[in-house]
Coordinates of C-alpha atoms in Angstrom, one line a residue:
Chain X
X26 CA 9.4 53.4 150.0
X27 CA 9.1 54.8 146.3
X28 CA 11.3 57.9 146.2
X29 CA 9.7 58.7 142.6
X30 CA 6.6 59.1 144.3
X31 CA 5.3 62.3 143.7
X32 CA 2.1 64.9 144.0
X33 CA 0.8 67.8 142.6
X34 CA -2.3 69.6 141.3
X35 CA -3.9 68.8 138.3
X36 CA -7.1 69.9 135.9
X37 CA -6.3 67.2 133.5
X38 CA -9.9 65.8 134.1
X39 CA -9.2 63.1 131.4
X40 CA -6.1 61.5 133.1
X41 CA -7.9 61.5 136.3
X42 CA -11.1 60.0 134.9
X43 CA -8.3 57.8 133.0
X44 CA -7.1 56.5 136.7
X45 CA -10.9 56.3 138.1
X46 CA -11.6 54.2 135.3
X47 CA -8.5 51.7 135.8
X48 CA -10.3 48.3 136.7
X49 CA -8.3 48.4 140.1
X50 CA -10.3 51.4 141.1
X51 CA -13.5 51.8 139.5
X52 CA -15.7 49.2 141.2
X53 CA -14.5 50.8 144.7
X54 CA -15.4 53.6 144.3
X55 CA -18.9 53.2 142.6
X56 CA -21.6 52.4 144.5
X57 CA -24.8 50.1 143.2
X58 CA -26.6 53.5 141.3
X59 CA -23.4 54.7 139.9
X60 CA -22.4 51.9 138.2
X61 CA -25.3 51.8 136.8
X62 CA -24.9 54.8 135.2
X63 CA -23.8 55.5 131.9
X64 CA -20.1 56.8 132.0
X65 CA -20.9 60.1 130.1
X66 CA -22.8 61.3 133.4
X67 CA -20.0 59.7 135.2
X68 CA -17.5 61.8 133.5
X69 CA -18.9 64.9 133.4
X70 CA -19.5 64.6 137.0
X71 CA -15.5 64.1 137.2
X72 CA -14.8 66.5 135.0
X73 CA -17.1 69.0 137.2
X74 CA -14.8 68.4 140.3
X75 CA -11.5 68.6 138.7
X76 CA -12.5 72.1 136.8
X77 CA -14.2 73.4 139.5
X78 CA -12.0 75.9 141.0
X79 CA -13.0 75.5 144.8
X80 CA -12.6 72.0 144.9
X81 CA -8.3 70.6 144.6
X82 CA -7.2 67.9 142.7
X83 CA -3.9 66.3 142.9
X84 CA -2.5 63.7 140.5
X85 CA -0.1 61.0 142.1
X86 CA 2.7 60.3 139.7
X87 CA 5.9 57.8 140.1
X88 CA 7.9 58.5 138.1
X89 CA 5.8 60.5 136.1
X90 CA 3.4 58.5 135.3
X91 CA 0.2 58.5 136.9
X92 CA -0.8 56.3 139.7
X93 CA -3.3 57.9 141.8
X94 CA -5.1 61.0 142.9
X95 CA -6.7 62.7 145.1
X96 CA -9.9 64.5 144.9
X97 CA -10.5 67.0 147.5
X98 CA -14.0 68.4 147.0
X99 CA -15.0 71.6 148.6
X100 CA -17.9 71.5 151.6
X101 CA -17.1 75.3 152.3
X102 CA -15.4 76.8 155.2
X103 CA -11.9 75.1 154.9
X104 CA -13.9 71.5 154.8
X105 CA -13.1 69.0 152.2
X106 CA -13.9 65.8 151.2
X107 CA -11.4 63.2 149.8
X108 CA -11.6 60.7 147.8
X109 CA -8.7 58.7 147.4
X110 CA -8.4 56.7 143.8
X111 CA -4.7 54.3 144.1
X112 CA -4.1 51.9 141.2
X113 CA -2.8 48.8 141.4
X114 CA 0.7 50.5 140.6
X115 CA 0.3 52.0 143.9
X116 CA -0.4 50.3 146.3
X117 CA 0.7 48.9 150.3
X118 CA 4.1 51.0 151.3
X119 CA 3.5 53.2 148.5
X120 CA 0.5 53.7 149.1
X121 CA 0.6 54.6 152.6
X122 CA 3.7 57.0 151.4
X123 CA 1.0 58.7 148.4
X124 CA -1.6 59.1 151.3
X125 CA 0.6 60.4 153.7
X126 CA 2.4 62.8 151.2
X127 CA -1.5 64.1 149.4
X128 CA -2.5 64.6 153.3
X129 CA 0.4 67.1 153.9
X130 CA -0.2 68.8 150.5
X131 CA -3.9 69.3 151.3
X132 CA -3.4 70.5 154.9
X133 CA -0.9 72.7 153.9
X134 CA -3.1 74.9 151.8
X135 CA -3.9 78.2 152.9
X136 CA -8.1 77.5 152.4
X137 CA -7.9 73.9 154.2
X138 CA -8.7 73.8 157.7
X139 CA -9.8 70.0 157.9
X140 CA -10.7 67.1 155.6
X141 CA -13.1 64.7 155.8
X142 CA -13.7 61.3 154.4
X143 CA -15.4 58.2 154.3
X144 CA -14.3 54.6 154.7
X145 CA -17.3 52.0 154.0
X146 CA -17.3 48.8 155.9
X147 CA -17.3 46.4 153.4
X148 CA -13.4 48.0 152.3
X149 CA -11.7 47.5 156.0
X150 CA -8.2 48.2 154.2
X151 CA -9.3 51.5 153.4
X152 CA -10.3 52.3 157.5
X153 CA -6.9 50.9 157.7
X154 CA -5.3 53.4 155.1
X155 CA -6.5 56.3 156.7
X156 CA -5.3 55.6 160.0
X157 CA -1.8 54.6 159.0
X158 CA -2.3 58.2 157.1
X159 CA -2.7 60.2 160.2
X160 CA -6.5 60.7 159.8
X161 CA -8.5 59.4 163.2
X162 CA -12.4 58.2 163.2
X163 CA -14.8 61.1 163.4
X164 CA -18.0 58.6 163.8
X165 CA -20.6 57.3 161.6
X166 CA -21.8 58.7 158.6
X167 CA -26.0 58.2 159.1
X168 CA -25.9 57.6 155.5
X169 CA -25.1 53.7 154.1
X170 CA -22.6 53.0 151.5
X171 CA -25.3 50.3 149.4
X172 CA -23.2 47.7 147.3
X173 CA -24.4 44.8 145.5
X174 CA -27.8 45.5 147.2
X175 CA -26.0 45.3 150.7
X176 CA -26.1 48.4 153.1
X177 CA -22.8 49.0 154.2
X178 CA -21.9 51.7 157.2
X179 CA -19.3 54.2 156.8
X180 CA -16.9 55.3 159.3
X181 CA -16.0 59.3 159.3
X182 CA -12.1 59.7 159.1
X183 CA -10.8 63.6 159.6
X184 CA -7.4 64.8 159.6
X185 CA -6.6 68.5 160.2
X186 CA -3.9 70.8 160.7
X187 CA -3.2 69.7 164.2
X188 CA -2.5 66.1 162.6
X189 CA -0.3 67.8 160.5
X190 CA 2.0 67.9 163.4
X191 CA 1.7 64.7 164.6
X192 CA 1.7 62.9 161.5
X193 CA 4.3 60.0 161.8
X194 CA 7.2 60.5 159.1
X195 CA 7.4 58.2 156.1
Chain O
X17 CA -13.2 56.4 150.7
X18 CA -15.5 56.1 148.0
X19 CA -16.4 58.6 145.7
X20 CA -19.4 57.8 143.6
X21 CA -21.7 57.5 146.4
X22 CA -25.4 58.3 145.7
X23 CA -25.9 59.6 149.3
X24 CA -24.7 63.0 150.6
X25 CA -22.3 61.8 152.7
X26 CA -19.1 59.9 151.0
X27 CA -20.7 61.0 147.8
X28 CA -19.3 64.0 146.4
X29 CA -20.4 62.8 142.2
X30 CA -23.7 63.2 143.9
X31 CA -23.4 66.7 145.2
X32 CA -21.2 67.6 141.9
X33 CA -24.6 66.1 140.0
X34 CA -26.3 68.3 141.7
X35 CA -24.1 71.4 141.6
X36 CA -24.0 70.4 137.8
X37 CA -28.0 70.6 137.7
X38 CA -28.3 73.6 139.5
X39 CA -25.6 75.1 136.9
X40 CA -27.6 73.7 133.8
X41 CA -31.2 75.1 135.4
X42 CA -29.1 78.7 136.0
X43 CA -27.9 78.8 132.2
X44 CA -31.1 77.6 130.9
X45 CA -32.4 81.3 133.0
X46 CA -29.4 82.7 131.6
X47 CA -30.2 81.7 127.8
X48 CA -33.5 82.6 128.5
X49 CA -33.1 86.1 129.5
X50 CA -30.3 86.9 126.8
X51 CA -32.5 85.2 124.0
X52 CA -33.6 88.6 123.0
X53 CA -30.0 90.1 122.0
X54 CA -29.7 88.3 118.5
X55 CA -28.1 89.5 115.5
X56 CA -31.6 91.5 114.7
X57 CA -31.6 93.4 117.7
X58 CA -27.6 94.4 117.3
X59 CA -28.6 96.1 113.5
X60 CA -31.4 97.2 114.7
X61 CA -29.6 99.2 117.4
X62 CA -27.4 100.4 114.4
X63 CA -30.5 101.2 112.8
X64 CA -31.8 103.5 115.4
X65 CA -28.3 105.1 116.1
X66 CA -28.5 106.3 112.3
X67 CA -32.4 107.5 112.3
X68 CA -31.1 109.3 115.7
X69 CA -28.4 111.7 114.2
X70 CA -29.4 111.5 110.2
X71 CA -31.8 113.9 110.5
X72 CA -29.7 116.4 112.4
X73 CA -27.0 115.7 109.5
X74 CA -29.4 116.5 106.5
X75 CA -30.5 119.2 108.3
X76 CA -27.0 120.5 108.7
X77 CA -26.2 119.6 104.9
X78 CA -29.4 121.7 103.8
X79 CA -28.5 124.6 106.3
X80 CA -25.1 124.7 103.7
X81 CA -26.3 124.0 100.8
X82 CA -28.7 127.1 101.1
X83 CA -25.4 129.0 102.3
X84 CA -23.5 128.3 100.1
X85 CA -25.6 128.6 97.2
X86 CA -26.5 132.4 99.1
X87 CA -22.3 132.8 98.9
X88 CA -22.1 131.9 95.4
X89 CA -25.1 134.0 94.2
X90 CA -23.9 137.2 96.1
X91 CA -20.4 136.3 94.0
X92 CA -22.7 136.0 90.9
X93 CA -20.7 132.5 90.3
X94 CA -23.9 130.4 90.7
X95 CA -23.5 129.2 87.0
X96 CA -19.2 128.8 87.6
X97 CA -17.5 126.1 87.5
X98 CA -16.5 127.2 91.3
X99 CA -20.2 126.7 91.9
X100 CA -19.7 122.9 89.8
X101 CA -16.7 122.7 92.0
X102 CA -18.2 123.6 95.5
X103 CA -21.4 121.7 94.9
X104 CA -19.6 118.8 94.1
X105 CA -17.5 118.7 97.2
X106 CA -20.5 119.6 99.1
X107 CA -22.1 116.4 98.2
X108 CA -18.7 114.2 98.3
X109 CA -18.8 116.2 102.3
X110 CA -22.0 114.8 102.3
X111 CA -21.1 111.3 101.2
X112 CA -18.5 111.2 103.8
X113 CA -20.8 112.1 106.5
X114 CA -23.3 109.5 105.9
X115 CA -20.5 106.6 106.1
X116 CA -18.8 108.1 108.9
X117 CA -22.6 108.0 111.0
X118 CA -22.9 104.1 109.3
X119 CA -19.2 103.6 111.1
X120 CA -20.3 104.8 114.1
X121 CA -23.6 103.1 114.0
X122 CA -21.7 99.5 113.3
X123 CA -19.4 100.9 116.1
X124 CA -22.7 101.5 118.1
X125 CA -23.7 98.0 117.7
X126 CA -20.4 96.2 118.1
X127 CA -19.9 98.1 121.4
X128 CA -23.3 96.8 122.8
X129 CA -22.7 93.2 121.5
X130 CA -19.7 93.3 123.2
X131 CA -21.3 94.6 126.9
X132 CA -23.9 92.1 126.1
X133 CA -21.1 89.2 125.9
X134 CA -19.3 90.8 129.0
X135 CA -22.5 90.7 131.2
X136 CA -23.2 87.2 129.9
X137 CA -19.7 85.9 130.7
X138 CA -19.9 87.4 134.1
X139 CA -23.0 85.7 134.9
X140 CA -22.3 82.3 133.5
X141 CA -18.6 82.5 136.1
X142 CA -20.7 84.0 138.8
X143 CA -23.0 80.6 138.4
X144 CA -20.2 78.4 137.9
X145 CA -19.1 79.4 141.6
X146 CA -22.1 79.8 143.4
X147 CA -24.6 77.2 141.6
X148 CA -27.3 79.1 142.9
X149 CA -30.0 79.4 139.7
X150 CA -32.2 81.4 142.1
X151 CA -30.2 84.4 142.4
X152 CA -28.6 84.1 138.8
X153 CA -31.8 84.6 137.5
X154 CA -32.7 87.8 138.4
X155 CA -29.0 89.1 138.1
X156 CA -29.8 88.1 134.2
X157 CA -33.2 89.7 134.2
X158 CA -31.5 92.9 135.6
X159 CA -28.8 92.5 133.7
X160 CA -30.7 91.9 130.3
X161 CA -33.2 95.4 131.2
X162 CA -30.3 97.2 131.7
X163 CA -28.6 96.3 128.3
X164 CA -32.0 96.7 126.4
X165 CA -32.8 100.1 127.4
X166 CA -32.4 102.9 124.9
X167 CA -28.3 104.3 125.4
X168 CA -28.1 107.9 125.0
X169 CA -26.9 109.0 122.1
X170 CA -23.9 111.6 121.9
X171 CA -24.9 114.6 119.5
X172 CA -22.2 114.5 116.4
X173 CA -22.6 118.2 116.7
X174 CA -22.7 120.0 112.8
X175 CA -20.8 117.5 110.1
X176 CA -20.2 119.9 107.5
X177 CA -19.0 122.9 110.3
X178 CA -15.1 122.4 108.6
X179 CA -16.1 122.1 104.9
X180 CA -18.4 125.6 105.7
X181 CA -15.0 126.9 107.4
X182 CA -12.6 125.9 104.2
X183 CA -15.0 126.9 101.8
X184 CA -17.8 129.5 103.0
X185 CA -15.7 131.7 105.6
X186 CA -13.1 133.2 103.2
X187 CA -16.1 133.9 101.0
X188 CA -18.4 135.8 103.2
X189 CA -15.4 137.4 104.8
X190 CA -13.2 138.4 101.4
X191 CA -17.0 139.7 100.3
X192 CA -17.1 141.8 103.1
X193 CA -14.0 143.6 102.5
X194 CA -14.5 143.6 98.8
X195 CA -18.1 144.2 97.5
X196 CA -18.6 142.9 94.6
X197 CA -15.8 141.1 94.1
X198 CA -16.5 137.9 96.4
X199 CA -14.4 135.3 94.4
X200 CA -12.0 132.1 94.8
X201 CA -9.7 134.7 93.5
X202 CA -9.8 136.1 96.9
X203 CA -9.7 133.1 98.5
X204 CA -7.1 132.1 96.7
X205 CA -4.7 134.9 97.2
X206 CA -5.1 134.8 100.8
X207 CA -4.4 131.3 101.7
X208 CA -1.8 130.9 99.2
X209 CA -2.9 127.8 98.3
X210 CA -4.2 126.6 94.9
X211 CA -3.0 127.8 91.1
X212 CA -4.9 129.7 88.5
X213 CA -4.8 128.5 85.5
X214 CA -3.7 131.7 83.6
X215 CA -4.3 130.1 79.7
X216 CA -7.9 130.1 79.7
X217 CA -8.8 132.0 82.6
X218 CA -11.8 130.1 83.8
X219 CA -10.4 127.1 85.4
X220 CA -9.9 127.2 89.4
X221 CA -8.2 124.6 91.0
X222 CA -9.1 125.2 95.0
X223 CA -6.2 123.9 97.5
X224 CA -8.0 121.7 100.5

């Protein structure tokens, strides 16, 4: 366990389009149209959710430096959507630690009731992620997660404040 | 747990895309409905401000010019230096007048330029949080009548009512007392104020 570990909110837009853009994350989280895309859209899109003032973002630092975040954008009525972005400098135990420590920052908010997120098929360790997290499946998304011209299925993962309780200590 | 996803689900850059659309669409309506208020219309409200309460002002200005040339005539000083005096700072009065309306018709304009930026700015975070173009769009319409329509105008009431009571009250009420000998002399005696040049006898320095 990384005891430098450590989480908080940020609207630095740049250092988290810094992390999304680290080679150890980008092509995970891009599917076929987006990386297609030119990366002005893509960060203006990034920059949209971290500015946005409904939506939370939260940087993941050891040590201060950034290794991660988290971007929790708002569906409305205490819903939100993560997306979880870990670099290579954060990754396995330390990993698990940054998801379970983001997961009790979010769910302690006063406006989160739930989150909700999405774990394509073709990334198994990131099913695996959330369930060592606390989150458990919610179903299938009806959308596909398309990569490399293969349709993928998503599993739904959810955590709310009930998990909160339970969540296993790290 | 993906994040650039082009489906709904899993795809928040997607909805954020389109949140970011709907928020380009409402400025767009935005821009278009404040296009009117450019630097034209801002002088031009300064314009109208000052052919709104001119008129008044000269009117006012004639109204004490014909006074006070009545004051100085009863006095028999039209030809005086007081009357040189008087009708000189009758028209510096004047002078002052028309760049105090010019202050307040740059104040005028500033003031509106300034509502019109407030409105704007309140829009542009109202669309920032809702992304709804729809109903941004008329707010701006409603918005944008409201800030064009003629403001009223608050009467400056008579500009040259304290020059008339420095310089035409003592007159007409040290004349009434003394007929026929309506002078600064008067005037002079009862405020206190001013000296008399005593070597020459005609100069007449008036204390303001």
């Amino acid at each position: 366990m990384n005891i430098n570990l450590d989480i908080d909110h940020t609207l630095d837009w740049l250092t988290v389009w810094t992390i999304i853009h680290d080679a150890s994350v980008f092509n995970r989280v891009c599917d076929d149209e987006w990386t297609r895309k030119p990366l002005h859209d893509l960060k203006a899109v990034v920059r949209g959710i971290v500015e946005n003032p409904h939506n939370h973002s939260l940087l993941v630092t050891d040590g201060g430096r950034p290794v991660g975040c988290f971007l929790c954008y708002a569906l409305g009525k205490g819903l939100f959507e993560v997306h979880t972005m870990l670099t290579d400098r954060c990754r396995g135990a330390d990993a698990i630690q940054a998801g379970k420590m983001g997961t009790r920052f979010m769910l302690a908010m006063p406006d989160v009731e739930k989150l909700v997120s999405f774990c394509p098929a073709n990334m198994p360790e990131a099913y695996l992620f959330a369930r060592y997290c606390g989150w458990h499946k919610a179903g299938i998304a009806a959308k596909k997660w398309i990569k490399e011209g293969v349709e993928y299925a998503m599993r739904i993962v959810e955590a709310n404040k009930q998990d909160l309780k339970d969540l296993p200590c790290h | 747990m993906s994040l650039f996803g082009s489906t709904g689900d899993g795809g928040a850059a997607a909805q954020e895309a389109a949140r970011q659309a709907n928020i380009t669409q409402g400025m767009g309506q935005i821009d278009q409905q404040f296009s009117g208020f450019t630097p034209q219309f801002f002088n031009q409200a300064a314009t109208d401000y000052t052919n709104a309460v001119t008129p008044g002002m000269m009117r006012d200005y004639q109204t004490t010019k014909n006074n006070l040339t009545y004051s100085l005539a009863r006095g028999g000083l039209l030809q005086s230096s007081t009357a040189a005096q008087r009708n000189a700072s009758l028209s510096t009065q004047l002078s002052q007048n028309n760049s105090q309306i010019a202050n307040n018709a740059q104040q005028q304009s500033n003031t509106l330029q300034a509502n019109v930026n407030t409105q704007k700015a309140n829009l542009v975070s109202q669309l920032e949080s809702s992304a709804d173009p729809s109903s941004i769009a008329s707010q701006a319409a409603a918005a944008s009548s409201q800030l064009r329509a003629p403001s009223a105008i608050q009467p400056l009431g008579n500009l040259f009512s304290d020059w008339s009571q420095q310089y035409l009250s003592g007159m007409y009420g040290n004349s009434a007392q003394q007929p026929g000998n309506m002078s600064i002399w008067n005037q002079l005696g009862s405020t206190g104020v001013g000296t008399v040049n005593g070597s020459g006898g005609s100069s007449y320095m008036v204390g303001t």
